[in-house]
GROMACS .gro file of C-alpha atoms in nm:
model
  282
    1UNK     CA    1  11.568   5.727   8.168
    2UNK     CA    2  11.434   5.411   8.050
    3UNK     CA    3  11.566   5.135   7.881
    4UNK     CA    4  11.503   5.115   7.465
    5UNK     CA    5  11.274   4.850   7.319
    6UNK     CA    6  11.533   4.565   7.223
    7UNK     CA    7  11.602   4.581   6.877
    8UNK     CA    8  11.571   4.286   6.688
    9UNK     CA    9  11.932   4.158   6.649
   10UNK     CA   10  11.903   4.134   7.048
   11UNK     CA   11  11.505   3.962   7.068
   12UNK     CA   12  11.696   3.716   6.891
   13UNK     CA   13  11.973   3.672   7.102
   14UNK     CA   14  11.714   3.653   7.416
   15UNK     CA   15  11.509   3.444   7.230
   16UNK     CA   16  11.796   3.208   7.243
   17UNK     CA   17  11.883   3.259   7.562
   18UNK     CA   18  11.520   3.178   7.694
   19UNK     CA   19  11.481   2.879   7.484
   20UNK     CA   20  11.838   2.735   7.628
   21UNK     CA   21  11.726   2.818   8.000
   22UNK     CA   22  11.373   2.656   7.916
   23UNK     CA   23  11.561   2.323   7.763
   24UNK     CA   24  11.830   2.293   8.051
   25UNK     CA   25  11.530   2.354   8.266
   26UNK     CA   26  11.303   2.034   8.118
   27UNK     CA   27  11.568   1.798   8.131
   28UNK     CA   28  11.706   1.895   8.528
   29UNK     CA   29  11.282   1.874   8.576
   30UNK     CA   30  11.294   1.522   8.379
   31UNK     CA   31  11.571   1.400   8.586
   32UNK     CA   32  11.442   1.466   8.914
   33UNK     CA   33  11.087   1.339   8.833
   34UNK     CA   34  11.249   1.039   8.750
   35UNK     CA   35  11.427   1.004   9.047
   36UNK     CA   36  11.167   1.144   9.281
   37UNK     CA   37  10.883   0.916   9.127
   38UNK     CA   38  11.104   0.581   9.111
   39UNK     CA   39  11.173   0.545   9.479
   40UNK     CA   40  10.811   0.601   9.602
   41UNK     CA   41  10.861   0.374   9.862
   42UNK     CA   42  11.044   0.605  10.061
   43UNK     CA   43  11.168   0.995  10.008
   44UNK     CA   44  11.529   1.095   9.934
   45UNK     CA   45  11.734   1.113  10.243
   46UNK     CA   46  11.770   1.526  10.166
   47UNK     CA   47  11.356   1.540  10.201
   48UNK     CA   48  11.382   1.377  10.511
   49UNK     CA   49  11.682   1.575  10.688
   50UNK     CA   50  11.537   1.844  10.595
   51UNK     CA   51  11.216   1.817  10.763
   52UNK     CA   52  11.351   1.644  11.030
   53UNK     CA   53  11.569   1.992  11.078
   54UNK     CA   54  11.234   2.189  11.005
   55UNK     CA   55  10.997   1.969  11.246
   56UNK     CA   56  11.269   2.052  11.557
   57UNK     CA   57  11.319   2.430  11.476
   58UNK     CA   58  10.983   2.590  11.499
   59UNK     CA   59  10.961   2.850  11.736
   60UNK     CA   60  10.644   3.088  11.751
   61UNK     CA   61  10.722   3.382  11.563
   62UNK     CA   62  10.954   3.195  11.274
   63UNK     CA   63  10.581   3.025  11.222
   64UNK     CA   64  10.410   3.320  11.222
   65UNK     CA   65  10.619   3.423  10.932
   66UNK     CA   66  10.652   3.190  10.758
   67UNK     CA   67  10.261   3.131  10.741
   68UNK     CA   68  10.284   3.515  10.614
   69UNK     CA   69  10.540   3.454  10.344
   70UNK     CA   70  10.384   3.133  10.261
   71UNK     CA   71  10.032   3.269  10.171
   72UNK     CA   72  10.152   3.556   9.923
   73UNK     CA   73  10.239   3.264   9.683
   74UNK     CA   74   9.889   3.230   9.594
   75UNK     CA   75   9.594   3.383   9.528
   76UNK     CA   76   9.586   3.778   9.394
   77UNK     CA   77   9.923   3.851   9.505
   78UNK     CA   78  10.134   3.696   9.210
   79UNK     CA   79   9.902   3.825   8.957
   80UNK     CA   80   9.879   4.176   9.070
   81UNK     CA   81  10.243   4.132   9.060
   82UNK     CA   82  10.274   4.015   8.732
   83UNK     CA   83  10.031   4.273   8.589
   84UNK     CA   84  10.216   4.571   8.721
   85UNK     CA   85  10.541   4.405   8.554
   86UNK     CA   86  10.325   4.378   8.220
   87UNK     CA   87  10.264   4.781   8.221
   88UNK     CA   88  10.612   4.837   8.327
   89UNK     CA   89  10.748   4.682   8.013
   90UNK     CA   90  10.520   4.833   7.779
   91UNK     CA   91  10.614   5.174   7.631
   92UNK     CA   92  10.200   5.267   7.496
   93UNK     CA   93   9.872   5.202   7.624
   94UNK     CA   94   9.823   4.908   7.369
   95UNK     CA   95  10.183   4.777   7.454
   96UNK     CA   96  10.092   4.772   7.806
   97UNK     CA   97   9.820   4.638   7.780
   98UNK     CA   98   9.883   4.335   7.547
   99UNK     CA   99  10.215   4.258   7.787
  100UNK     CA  100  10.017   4.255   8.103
  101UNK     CA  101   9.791   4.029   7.947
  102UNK     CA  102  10.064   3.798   7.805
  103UNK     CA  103  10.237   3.804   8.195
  104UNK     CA  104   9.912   3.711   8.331
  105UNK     CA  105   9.845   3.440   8.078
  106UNK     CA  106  10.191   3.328   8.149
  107UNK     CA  107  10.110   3.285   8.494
  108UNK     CA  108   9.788   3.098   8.446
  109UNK     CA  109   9.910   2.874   8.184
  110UNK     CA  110  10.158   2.731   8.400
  111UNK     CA  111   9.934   2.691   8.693
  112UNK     CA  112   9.774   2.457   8.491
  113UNK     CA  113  10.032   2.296   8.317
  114UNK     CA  114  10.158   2.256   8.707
  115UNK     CA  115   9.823   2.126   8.841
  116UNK     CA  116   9.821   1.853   8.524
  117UNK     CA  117  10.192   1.773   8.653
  118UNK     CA  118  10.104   1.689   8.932
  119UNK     CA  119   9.789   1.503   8.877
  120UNK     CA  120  10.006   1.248   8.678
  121UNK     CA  121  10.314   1.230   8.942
  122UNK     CA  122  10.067   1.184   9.277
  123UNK     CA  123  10.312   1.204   9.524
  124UNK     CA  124  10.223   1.199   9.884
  125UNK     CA  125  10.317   1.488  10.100
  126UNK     CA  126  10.495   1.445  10.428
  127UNK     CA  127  10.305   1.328  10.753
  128UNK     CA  128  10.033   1.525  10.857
  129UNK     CA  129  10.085   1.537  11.188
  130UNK     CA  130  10.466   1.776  11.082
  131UNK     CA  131  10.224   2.057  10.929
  132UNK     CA  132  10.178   2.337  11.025
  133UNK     CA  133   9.966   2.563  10.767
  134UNK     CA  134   9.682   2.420  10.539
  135UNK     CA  135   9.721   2.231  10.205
  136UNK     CA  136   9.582   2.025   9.948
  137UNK     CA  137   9.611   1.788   9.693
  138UNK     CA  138   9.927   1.579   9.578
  139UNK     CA  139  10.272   1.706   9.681
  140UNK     CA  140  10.501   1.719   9.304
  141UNK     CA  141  10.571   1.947   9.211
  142UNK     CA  142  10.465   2.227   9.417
  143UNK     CA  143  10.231   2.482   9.372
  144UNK     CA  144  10.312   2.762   9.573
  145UNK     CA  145  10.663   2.720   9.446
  146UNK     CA  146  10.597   2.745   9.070
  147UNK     CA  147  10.381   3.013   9.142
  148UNK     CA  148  10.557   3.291   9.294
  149UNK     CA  149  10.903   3.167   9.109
  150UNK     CA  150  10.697   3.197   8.776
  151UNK     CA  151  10.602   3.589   8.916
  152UNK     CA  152  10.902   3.645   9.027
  153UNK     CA  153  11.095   3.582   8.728
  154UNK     CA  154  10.849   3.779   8.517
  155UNK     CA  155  10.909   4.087   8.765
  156UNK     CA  156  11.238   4.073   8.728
  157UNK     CA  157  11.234   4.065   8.354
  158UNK     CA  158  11.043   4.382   8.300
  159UNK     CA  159  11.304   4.520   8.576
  160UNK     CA  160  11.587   4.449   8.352
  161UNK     CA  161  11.406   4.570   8.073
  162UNK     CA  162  11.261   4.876   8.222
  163UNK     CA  163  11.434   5.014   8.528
  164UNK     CA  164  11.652   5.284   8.470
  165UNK     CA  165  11.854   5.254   8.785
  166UNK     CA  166  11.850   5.047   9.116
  167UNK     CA  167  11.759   4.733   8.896
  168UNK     CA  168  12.016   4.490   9.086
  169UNK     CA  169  11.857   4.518   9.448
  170UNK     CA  170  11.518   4.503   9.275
  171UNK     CA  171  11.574   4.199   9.131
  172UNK     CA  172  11.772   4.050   9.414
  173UNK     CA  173  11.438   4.101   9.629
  174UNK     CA  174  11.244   3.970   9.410
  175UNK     CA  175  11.440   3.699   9.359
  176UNK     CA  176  11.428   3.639   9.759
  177UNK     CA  177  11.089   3.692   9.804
  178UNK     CA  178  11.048   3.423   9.508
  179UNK     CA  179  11.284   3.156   9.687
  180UNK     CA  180  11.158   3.238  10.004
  181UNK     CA  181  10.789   3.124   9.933
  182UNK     CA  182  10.948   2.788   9.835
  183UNK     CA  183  11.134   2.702  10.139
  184UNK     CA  184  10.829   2.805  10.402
  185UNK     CA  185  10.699   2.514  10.238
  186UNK     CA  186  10.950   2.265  10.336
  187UNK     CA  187  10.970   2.447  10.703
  188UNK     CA  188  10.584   2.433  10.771
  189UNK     CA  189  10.587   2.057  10.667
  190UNK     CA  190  10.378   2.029  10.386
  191UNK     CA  191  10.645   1.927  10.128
  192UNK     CA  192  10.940   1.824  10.076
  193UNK     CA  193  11.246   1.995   9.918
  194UNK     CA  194  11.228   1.786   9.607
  195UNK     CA  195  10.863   1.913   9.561
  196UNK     CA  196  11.034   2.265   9.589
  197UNK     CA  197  11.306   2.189   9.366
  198UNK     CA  198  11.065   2.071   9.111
  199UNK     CA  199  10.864   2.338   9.176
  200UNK     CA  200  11.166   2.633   9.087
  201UNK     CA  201  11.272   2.398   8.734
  202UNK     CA  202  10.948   2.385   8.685
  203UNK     CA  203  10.894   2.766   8.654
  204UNK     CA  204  11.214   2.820   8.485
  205UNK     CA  205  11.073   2.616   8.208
  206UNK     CA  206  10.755   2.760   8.138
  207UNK     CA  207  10.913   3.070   8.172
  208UNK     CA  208  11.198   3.029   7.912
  209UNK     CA  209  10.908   2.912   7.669
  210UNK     CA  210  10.717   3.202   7.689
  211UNK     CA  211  10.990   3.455   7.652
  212UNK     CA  212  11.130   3.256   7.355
  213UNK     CA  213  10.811   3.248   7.173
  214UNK     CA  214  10.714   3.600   7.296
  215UNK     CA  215  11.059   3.718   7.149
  216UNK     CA  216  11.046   3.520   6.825
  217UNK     CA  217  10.711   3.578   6.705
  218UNK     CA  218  10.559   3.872   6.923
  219UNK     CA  219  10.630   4.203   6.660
  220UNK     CA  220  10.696   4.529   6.811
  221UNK     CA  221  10.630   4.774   6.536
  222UNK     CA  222  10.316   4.976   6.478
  223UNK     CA  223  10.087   4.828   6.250
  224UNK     CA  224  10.097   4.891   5.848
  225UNK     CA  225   9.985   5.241   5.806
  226UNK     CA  226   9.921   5.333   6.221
  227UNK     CA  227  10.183   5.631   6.218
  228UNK     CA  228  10.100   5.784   5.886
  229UNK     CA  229   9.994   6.133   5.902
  230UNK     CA  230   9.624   6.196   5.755
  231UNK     CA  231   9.700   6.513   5.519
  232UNK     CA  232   9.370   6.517   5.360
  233UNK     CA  233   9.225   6.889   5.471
  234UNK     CA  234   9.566   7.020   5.532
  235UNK     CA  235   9.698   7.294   5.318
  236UNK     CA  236  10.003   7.168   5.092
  237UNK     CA  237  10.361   7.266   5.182
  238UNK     CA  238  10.509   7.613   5.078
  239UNK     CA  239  10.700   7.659   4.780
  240UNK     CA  240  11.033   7.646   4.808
  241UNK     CA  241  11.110   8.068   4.775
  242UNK     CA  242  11.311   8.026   4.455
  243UNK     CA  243  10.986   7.927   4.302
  244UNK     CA  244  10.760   8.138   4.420
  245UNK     CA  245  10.982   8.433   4.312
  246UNK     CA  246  11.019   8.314   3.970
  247UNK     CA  247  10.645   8.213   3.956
  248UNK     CA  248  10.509   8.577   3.884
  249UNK     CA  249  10.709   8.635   3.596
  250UNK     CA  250  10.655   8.337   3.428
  251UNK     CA  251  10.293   8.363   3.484
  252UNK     CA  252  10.340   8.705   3.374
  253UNK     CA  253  10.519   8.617   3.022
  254UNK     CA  254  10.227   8.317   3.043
  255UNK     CA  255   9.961   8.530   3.070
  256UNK     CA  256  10.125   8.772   2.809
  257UNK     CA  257  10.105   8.555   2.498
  258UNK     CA  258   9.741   8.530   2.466
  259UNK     CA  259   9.738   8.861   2.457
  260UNK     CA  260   9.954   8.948   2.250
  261UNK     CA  261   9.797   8.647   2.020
  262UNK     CA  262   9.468   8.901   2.050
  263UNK     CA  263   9.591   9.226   1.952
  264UNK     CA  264   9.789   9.040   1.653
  265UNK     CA  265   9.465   8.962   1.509
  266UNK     CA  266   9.265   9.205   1.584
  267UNK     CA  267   9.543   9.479   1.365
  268UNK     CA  268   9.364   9.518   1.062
  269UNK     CA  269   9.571   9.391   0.743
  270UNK     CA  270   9.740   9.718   0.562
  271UNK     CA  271   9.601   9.874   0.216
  272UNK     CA  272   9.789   9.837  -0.056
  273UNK     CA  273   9.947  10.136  -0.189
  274UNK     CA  274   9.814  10.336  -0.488
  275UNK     CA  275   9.965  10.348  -0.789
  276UNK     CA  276  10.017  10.724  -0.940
  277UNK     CA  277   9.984  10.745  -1.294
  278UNK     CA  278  10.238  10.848  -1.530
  279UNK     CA  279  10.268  11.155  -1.687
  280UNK     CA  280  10.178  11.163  -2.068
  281UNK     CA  281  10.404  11.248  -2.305
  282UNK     CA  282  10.373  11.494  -2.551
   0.00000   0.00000   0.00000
């Protein structure tokens, strides 16, 4: 059975929740731009372990997946997935559609947003000669990274909204397939992990926004007037039976006066009586 609409004691308390996720989320993001921007002269010593351990552990197959993995972060994959989470939340056609529009806006919106990001930070991506897929543009934050983590954690809200049961594995591969986009970018050597890291704060962000304005201002209710019944044409309600028993006689005793109004004035007026004359005397 599925989950009730929250009520709005508890879009309140998620609106909350959202907004403190999306604030914790800025500032981390804030921080590590900072940091990642500062030093451009040469990446953190984590970016370059990392794809130092990536570069030397490459064999065929691991590639072949990870190519696989790395290209359902973009393109129609995250927005199919994000529209199917949209009609899962919503309980009517117009609720479905309006929250698979919002999902899909949400997803867009921060594509952008990202894109802008990264247009201001311009950070150069790791050697080209370590890649081993196709990419373009600047490396911070990154894109396939923001993407599916933005899709992902819109899937698994309309999970924990919606699914009746099973909800927990759902959203733990979701979650994995989410993360998982993120760090084929790092193996195939066309970012580093702070790119990646960016890229998940990043989406937890934009994410909290949205759900904290969707929560706040979004109303759930039927509009003014949608769910009254039209009763013009239908035939009015019975009389309770108390009434309608008691309604002939009093119609009766209603219908009686007139009448009896009538025959009072039609009785012609009596004659007065004769007088008899008295007897003479004598």
């Amino acid at each position: 059975m599925a989950a009730p609409p929250p009520a709005p004691g508890d879009r309140r308390g998620i609106a909350e929740l959202a907004g403190s996720v999306a604030l914790g989320a800025w500032a981390a993001f804030g921080v590590l731009a900072m940091a990642v921007l500062g030093g451009r002269s040469a990446p953190p010593g984590v970016d370059l372990g990392l794809l130092s351990w990536s570069v030397g552990h490459r064999p065929r197959t691991a590639v072949a997946a990870a190519r696989a993995l790395t290209a359902t972060g973009t393109g129609a994959v995250p927005y199919a997935l994000v529209v199917l989470a949209g009609l899962l939340v919503g309980r009517t056609g117009r609720q479905r559609r309006t929250t698979a529009l919002l999902a899909a806006g949400c997803l867009a919106t921060g594509q952008a947003a990202r894109y802008g990001t990264m247009e201001l930070a311009a950070r150069a991506r790791p050697p080209h000669p370590d890649w081993r897929t196709h990419a373009s543009g600047w490396s911070f934050p990154s894109g396939h990274t923001t993407t599916a983590a933005l899709a992902a954690g819109l899937v698994i809200v309309a999970l924990c909204l919606r699914a009746p049961r099973g909800r927990g594995l759902l959203c733990a591969a979701t979650a994995g397939w989410g993360a998982g986009v993120g760090l084929t970018r790092v193996f195939l050597g066309v970012h580093w992990f702070t790119d990646v890291l960016g890229g998940w704060l990043f989406a937890a962000g934009w994410l909290g926004l949205w759900l904290c304005a969707t929560a706040r201002w979004l109303p759930t209710g039927p509009p003014a007037g949608a769910g009254a019944p039209d009763t013009a044409g239908t035939p009015s309600p019975e009389r309770p039976r108390a009434e309608r028993t008691a309604a002939p006689g009093a119609g009766a005793r209603r219908a009686s006066r007139p009448d009896a109004r009538r025959s009072t004035a039609r009785r012609p007026a009596p004659l007065p009586a004769r007088r008899t004359a008295a007897p003479s005397s004598g």
